[in-house]
mmCIF file of C-alpha atoms and ligand atoms in Angstrom:
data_model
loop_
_atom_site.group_PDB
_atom_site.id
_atom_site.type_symbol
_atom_site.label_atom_id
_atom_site.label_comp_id
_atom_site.label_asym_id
_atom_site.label_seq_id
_atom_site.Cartn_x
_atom_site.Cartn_y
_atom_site.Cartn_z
ATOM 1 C CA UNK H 1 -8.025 -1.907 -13.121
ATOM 2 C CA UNK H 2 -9.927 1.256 -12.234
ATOM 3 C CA UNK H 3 -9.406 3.033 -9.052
ATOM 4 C CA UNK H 4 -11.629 6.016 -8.000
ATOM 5 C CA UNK H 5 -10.231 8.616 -5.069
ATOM 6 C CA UNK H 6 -12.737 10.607 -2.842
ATOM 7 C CA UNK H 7 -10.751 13.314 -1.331
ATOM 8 C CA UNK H 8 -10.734 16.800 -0.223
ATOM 9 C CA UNK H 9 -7.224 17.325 -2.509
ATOM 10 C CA UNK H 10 -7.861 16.050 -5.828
ATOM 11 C CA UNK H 11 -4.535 17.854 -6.945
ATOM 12 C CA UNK H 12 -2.670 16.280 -4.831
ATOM 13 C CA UNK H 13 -3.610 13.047 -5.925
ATOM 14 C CA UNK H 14 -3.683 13.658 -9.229
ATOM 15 C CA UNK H 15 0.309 14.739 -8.895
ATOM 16 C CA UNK H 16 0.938 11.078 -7.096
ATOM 17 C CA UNK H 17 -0.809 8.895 -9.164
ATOM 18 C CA UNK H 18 0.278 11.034 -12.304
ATOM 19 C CA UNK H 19 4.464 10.591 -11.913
ATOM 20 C CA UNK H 20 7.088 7.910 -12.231
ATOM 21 C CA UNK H 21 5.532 4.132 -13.443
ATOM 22 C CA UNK H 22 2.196 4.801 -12.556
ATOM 23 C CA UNK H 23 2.051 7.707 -14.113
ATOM 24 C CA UNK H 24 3.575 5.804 -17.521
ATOM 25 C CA UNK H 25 0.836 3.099 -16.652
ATOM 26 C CA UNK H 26 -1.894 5.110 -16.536
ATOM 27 C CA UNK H 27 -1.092 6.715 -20.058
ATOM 28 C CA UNK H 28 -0.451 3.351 -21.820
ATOM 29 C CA UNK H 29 -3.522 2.399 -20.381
ATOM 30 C CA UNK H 30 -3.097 -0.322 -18.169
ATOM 31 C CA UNK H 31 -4.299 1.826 -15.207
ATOM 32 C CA UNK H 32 -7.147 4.074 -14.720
ATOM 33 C CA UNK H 33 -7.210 6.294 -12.397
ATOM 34 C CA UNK H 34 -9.953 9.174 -11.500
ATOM 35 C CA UNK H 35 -10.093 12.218 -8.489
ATOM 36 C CA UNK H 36 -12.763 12.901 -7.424
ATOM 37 C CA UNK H 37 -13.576 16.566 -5.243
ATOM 38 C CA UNK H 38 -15.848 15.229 -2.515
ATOM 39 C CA UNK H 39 -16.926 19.447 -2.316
ATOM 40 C CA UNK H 40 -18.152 19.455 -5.386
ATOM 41 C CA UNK H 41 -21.055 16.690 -3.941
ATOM 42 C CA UNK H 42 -21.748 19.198 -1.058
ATOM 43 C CA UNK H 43 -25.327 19.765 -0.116
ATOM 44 C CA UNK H 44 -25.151 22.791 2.103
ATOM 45 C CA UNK H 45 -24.766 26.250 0.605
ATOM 46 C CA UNK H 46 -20.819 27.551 0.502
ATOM 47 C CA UNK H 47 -19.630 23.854 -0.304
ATOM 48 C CA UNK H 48 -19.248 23.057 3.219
ATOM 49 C CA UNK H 49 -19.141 18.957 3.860
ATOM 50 C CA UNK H 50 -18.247 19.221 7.633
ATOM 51 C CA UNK H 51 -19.948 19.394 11.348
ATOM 52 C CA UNK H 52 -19.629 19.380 14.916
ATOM 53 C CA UNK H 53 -19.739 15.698 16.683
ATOM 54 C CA UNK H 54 -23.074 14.570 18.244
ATOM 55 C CA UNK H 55 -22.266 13.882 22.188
ATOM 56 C CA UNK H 56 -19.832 16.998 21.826
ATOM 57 C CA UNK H 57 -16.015 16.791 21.747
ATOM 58 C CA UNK H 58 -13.306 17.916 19.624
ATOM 59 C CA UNK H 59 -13.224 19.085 15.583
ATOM 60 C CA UNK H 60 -14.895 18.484 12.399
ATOM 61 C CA UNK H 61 -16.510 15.609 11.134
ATOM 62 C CA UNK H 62 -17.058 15.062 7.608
ATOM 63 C CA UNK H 63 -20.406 14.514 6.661
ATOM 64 C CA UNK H 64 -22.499 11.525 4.953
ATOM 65 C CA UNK H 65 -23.959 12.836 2.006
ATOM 66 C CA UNK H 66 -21.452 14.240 -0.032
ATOM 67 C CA UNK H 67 -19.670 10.927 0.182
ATOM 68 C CA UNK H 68 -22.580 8.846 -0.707
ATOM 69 C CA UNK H 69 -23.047 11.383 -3.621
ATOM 70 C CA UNK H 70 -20.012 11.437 -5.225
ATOM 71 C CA UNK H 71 -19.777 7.527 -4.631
ATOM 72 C CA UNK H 72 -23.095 7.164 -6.436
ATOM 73 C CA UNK H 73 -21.710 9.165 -9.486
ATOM 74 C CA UNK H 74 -18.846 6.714 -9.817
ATOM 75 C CA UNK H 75 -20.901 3.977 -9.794
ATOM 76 C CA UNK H 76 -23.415 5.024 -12.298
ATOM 77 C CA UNK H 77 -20.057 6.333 -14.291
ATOM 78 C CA UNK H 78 -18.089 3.114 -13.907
ATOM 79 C CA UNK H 79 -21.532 0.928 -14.571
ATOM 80 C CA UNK H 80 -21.306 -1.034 -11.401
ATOM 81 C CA UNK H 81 -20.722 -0.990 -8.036
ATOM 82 C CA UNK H 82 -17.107 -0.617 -6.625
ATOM 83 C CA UNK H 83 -15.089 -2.157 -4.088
ATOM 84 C CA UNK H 84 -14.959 0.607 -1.917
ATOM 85 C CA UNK H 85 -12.629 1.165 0.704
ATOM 86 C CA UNK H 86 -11.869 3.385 3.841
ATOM 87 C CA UNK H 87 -8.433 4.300 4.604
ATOM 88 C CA UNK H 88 -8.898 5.138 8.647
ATOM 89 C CA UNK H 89 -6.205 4.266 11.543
ATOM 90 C CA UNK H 90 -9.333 1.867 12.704
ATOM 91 C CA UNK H 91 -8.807 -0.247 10.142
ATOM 92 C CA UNK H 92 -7.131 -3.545 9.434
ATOM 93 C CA UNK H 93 -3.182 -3.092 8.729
ATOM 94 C CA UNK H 94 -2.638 -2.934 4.956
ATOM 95 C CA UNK H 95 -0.365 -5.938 3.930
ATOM 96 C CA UNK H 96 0.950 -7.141 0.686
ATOM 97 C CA UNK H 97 -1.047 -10.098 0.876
ATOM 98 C CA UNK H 98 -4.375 -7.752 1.164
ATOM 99 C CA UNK H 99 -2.660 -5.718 -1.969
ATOM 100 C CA UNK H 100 -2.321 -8.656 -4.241
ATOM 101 C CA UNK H 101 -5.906 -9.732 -3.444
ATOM 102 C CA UNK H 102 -7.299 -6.427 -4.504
ATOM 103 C CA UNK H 103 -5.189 -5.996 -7.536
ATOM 104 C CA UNK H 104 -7.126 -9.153 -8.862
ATOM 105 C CA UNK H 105 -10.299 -6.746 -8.236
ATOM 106 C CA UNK H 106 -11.855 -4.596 -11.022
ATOM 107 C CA UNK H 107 -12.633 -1.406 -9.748
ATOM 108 C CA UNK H 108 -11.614 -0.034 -6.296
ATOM 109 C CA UNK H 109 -13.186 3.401 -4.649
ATOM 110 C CA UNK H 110 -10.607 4.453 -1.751
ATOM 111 C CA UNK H 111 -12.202 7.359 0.901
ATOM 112 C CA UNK H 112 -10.172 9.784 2.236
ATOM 113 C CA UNK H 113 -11.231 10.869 5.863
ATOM 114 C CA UNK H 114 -10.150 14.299 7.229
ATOM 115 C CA UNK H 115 -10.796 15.637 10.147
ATOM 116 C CA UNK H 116 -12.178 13.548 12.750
ATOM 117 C CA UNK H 117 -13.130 11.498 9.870
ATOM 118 C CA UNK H 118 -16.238 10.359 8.351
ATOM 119 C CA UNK H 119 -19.428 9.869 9.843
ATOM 120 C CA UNK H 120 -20.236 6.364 10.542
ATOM 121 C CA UNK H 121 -23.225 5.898 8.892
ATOM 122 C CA UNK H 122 -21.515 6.574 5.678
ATOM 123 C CA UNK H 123 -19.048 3.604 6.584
ATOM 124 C CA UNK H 124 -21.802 1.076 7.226
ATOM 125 C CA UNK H 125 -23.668 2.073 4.000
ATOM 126 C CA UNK H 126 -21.152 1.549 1.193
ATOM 127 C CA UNK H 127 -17.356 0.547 2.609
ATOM 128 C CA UNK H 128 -16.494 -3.299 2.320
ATOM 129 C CA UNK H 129 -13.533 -2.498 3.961
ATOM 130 C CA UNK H 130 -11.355 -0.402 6.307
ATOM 131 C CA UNK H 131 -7.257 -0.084 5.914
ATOM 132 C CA UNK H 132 -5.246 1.447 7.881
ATOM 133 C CA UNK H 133 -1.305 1.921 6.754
ATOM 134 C CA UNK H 134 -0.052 1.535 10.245
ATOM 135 C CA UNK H 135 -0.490 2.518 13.804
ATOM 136 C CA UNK H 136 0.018 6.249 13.810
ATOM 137 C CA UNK H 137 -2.616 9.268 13.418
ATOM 138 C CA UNK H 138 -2.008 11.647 9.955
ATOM 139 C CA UNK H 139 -3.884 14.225 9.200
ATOM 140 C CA UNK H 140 -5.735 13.011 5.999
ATOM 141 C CA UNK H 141 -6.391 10.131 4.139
ATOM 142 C CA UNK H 142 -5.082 11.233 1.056
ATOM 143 C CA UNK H 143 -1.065 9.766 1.962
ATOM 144 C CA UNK H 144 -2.831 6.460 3.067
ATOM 145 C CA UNK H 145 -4.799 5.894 0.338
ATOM 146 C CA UNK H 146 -2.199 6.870 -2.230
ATOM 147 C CA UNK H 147 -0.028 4.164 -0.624
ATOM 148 C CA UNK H 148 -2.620 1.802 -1.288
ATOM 149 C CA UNK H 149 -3.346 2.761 -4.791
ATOM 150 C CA UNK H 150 0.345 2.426 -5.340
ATOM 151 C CA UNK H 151 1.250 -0.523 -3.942
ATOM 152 C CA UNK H 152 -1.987 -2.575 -5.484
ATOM 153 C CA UNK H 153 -1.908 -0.782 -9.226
ATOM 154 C CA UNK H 154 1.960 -1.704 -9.451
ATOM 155 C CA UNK H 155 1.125 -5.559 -8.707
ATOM 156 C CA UNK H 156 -1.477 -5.299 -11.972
ATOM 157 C CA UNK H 157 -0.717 -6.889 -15.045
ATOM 158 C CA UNK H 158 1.176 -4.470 -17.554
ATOM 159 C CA UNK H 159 2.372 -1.695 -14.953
ATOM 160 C CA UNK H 160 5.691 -3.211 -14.036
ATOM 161 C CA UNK H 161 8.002 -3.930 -16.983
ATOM 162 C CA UNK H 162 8.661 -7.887 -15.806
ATOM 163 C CA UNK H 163 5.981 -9.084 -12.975
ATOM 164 C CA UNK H 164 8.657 -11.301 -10.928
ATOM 165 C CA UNK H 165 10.046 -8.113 -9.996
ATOM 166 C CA UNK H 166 7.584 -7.703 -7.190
ATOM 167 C CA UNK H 167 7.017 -11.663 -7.025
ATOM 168 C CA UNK H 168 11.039 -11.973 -5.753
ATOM 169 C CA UNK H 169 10.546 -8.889 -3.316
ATOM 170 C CA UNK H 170 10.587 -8.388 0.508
ATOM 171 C CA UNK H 171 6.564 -9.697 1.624
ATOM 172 C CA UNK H 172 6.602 -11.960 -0.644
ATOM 173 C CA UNK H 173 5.054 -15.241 -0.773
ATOM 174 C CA UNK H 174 7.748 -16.967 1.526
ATOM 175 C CA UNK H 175 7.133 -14.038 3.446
ATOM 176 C CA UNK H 176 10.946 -13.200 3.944
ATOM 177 C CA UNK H 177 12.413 -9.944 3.647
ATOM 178 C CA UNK H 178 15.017 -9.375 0.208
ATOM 179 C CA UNK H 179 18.358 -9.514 0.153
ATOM 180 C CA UNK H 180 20.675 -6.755 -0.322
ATOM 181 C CA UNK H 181 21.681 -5.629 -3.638
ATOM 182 C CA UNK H 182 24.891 -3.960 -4.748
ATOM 183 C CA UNK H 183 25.314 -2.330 -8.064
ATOM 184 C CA UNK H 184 28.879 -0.596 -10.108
ATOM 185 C CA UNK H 185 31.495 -0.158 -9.138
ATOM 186 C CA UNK H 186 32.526 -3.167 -7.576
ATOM 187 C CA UNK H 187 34.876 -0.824 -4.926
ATOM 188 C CA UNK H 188 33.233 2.154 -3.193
ATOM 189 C CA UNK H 189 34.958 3.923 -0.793
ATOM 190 C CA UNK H 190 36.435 1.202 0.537
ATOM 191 C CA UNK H 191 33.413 -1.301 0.461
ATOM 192 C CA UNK H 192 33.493 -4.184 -2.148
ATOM 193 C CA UNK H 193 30.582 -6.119 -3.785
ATOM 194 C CA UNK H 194 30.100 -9.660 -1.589
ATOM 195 C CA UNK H 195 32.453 -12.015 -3.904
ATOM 196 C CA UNK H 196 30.314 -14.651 -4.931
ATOM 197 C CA UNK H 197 27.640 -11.954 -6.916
ATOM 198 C CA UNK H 198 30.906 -11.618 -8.862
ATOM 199 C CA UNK H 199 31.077 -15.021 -9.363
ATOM 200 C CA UNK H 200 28.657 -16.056 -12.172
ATOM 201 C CA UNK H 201 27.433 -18.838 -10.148
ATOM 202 C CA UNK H 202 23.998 -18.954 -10.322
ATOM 203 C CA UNK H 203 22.866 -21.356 -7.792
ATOM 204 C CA UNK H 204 25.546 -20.188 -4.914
ATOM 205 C CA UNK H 205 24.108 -16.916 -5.553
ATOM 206 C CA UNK H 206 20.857 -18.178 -5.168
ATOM 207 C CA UNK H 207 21.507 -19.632 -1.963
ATOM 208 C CA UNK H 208 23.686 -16.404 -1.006
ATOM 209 C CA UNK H 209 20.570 -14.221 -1.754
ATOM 210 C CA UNK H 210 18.026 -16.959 0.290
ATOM 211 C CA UNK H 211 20.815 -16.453 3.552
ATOM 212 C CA UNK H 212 20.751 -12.989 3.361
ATOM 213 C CA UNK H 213 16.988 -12.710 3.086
ATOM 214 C CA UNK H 214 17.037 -14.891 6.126
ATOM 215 C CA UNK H 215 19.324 -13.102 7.832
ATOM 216 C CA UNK H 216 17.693 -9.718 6.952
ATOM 217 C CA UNK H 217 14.411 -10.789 8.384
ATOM 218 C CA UNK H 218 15.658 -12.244 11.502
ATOM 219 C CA UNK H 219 17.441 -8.747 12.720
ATOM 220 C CA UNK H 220 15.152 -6.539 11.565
ATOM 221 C CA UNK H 221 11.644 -8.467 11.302
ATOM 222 C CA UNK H 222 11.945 -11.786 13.370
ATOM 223 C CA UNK H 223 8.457 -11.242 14.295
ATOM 224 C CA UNK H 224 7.759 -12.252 10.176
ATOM 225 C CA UNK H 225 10.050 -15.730 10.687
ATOM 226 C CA UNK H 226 6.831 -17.201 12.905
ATOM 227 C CA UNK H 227 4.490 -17.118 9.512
ATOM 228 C CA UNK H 228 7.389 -17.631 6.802
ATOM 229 C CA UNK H 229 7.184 -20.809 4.408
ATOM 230 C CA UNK H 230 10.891 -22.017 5.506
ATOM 231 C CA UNK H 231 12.237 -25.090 4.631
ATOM 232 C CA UNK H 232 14.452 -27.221 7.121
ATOM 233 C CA UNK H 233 17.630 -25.944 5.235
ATOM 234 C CA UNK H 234 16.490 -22.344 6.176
ATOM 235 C CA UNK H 235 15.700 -23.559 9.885
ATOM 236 C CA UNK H 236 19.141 -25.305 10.241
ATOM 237 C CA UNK H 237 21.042 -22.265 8.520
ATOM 238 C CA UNK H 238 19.029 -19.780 10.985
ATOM 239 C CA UNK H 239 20.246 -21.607 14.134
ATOM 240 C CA UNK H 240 23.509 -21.572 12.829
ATOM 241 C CA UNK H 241 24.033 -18.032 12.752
ATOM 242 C CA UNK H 242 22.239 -17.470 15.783
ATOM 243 C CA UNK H 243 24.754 -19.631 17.749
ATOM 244 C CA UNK H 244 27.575 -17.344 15.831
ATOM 245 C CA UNK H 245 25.673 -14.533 16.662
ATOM 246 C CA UNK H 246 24.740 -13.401 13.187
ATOM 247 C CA UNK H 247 21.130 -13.594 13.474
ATOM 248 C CA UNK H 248 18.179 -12.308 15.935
ATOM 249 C CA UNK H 249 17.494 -8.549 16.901
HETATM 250 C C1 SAM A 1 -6.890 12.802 11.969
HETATM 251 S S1 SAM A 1 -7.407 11.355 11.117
HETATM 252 C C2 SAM A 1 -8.790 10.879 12.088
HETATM 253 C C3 SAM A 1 -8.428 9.961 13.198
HETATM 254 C C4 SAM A 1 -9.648 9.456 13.971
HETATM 255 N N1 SAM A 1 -10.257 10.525 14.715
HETATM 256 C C5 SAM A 1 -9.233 8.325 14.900
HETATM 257 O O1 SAM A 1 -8.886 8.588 16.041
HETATM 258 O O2 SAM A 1 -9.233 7.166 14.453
HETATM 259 C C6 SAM A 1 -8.103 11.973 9.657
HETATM 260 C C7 SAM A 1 -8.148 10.994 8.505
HETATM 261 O O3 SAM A 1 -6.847 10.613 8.144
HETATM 262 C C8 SAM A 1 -6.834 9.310 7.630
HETATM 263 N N2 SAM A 1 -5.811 8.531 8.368
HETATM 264 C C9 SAM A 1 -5.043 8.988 9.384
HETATM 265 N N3 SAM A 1 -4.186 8.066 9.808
HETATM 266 C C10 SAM A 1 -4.377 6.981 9.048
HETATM 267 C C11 SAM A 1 -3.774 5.683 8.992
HETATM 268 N N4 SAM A 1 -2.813 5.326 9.830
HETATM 269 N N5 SAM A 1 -4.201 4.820 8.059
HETATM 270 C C12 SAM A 1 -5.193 5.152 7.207
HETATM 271 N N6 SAM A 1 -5.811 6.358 7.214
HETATM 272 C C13 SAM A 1 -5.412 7.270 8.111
HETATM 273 C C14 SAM A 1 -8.253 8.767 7.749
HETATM 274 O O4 SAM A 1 -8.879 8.844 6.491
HETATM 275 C C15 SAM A 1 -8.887 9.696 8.754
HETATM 276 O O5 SAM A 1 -10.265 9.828 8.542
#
């Protein structure tokens, strides 16, 4: 997969995407990544890309061109035309489901607002989509849209060591949260590892882990329960615990 970045702060992009597995991805290859300096597409003398709003009010907007510009380049660079993306607090609510569909995509160009943001025009002209990463106001695109290009390169084939690692996670398919997860020693101050991960048993663990993830969801995400795939086992072990009290906010 290729992902472009339009930003303001190719640096601190760059630092992002270049660390930890994505980092290792990109240099094996399995990634490509580029930054792209929306400035450097400026039009107007001094590198400025920003204005005052039409109607009046408050800041900066940034402006059309050098967008459209440096969106054109990567195009003509990448041979084709990219899925391109706005990250905005307008947009739809990034969700795993919505990652995994774009990881299956070839080539993604994320847009990364400041300011006000971008002028509209710009948005109607090239994005396919907007994303938002939840319902609260940043200053820049740049942390939204580095979310996203985390969360949907890791889900491509090659960047994480063993794929079921995301496949078994919290969002997942059955749309439950994980389980929790204990590691050495078995005592820590005071606190022991649940008995049956000691155990060996693979399918009580199994069904330890599923009651867990249940239970996780249900006190901290019941809203998720309405859309999860649960089977009538899950149903009867959820009403359970809510009549002892272990599950529900
Ligand atoms: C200060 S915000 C602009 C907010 C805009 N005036 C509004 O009210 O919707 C500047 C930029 O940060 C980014 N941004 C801020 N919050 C975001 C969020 N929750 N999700 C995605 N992008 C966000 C967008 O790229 C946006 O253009």
């Amino acid at each position: 997969m290729r992902i472009d970045l339009c930003t303001l702060f190719p640096e601190m992009c760059e630092t992002v995407m270049g660390e930890s597995i994505i980092g290792r991805a990109r240099e094996s290859g399995f990634l490509e990544v580029h930054t792209h300096h929306v400035r450097d597409y400026a039009v107007r003398k001094g590198g400025y890309i920003d204005d005052t709003l039409y109607g009046g009010g408050k800041g900066m907007l940034m402006q059309a061109e050098p967008f459209y510009r440096c969106w054109e380049a990567i195009g003509q660079q990448a041979g084709g035309r990219p899925h391109t993306i706005y990250m905005t607090p307008k947009g739809k609510l990034l969700t795993q489901q919505r990652a995994v569909e774009l990881s299956n995509m070839e080539h993604l160009c994320i847009l990364c607002g400041h300011y006000e943001g971008i002028d509209q025009r710009l948005i109607d002209e090239i994005v396919d989509e907007e994303l938002s990463i939840g319902d609260y106001v940043l200053t820049g695109g740049e942390l939204p849209a580095l979310v996203l290009a985390d969360c949907v390169a890791r889900l491509c084939p090659g960047v994480l060591a063993d794929e079921s690692c995301w496949q078994e996670e919290s969002h997942g398919e059955d749309g439950l949260l994980e389980a929790p997860h204990y590691t050495k020693p078995a005592q820590w101050r005071g606190h022991t590892v649940p008995e049956v991960l000691l155990s060996g048993h693979h399918a009580n663990i199994q069904q330890w882990r599923r009651e867990q993830g249940l239970l996780y969801t249900a006190k901290n995400r019941p809203d998720l329960l309405e859309q999860a795939a649960l089977t009538p086992a899950d149903r009867l072990f959820l009403a359970q615990s809510q009549t002892k009290g272990e599950a529900g906010p």
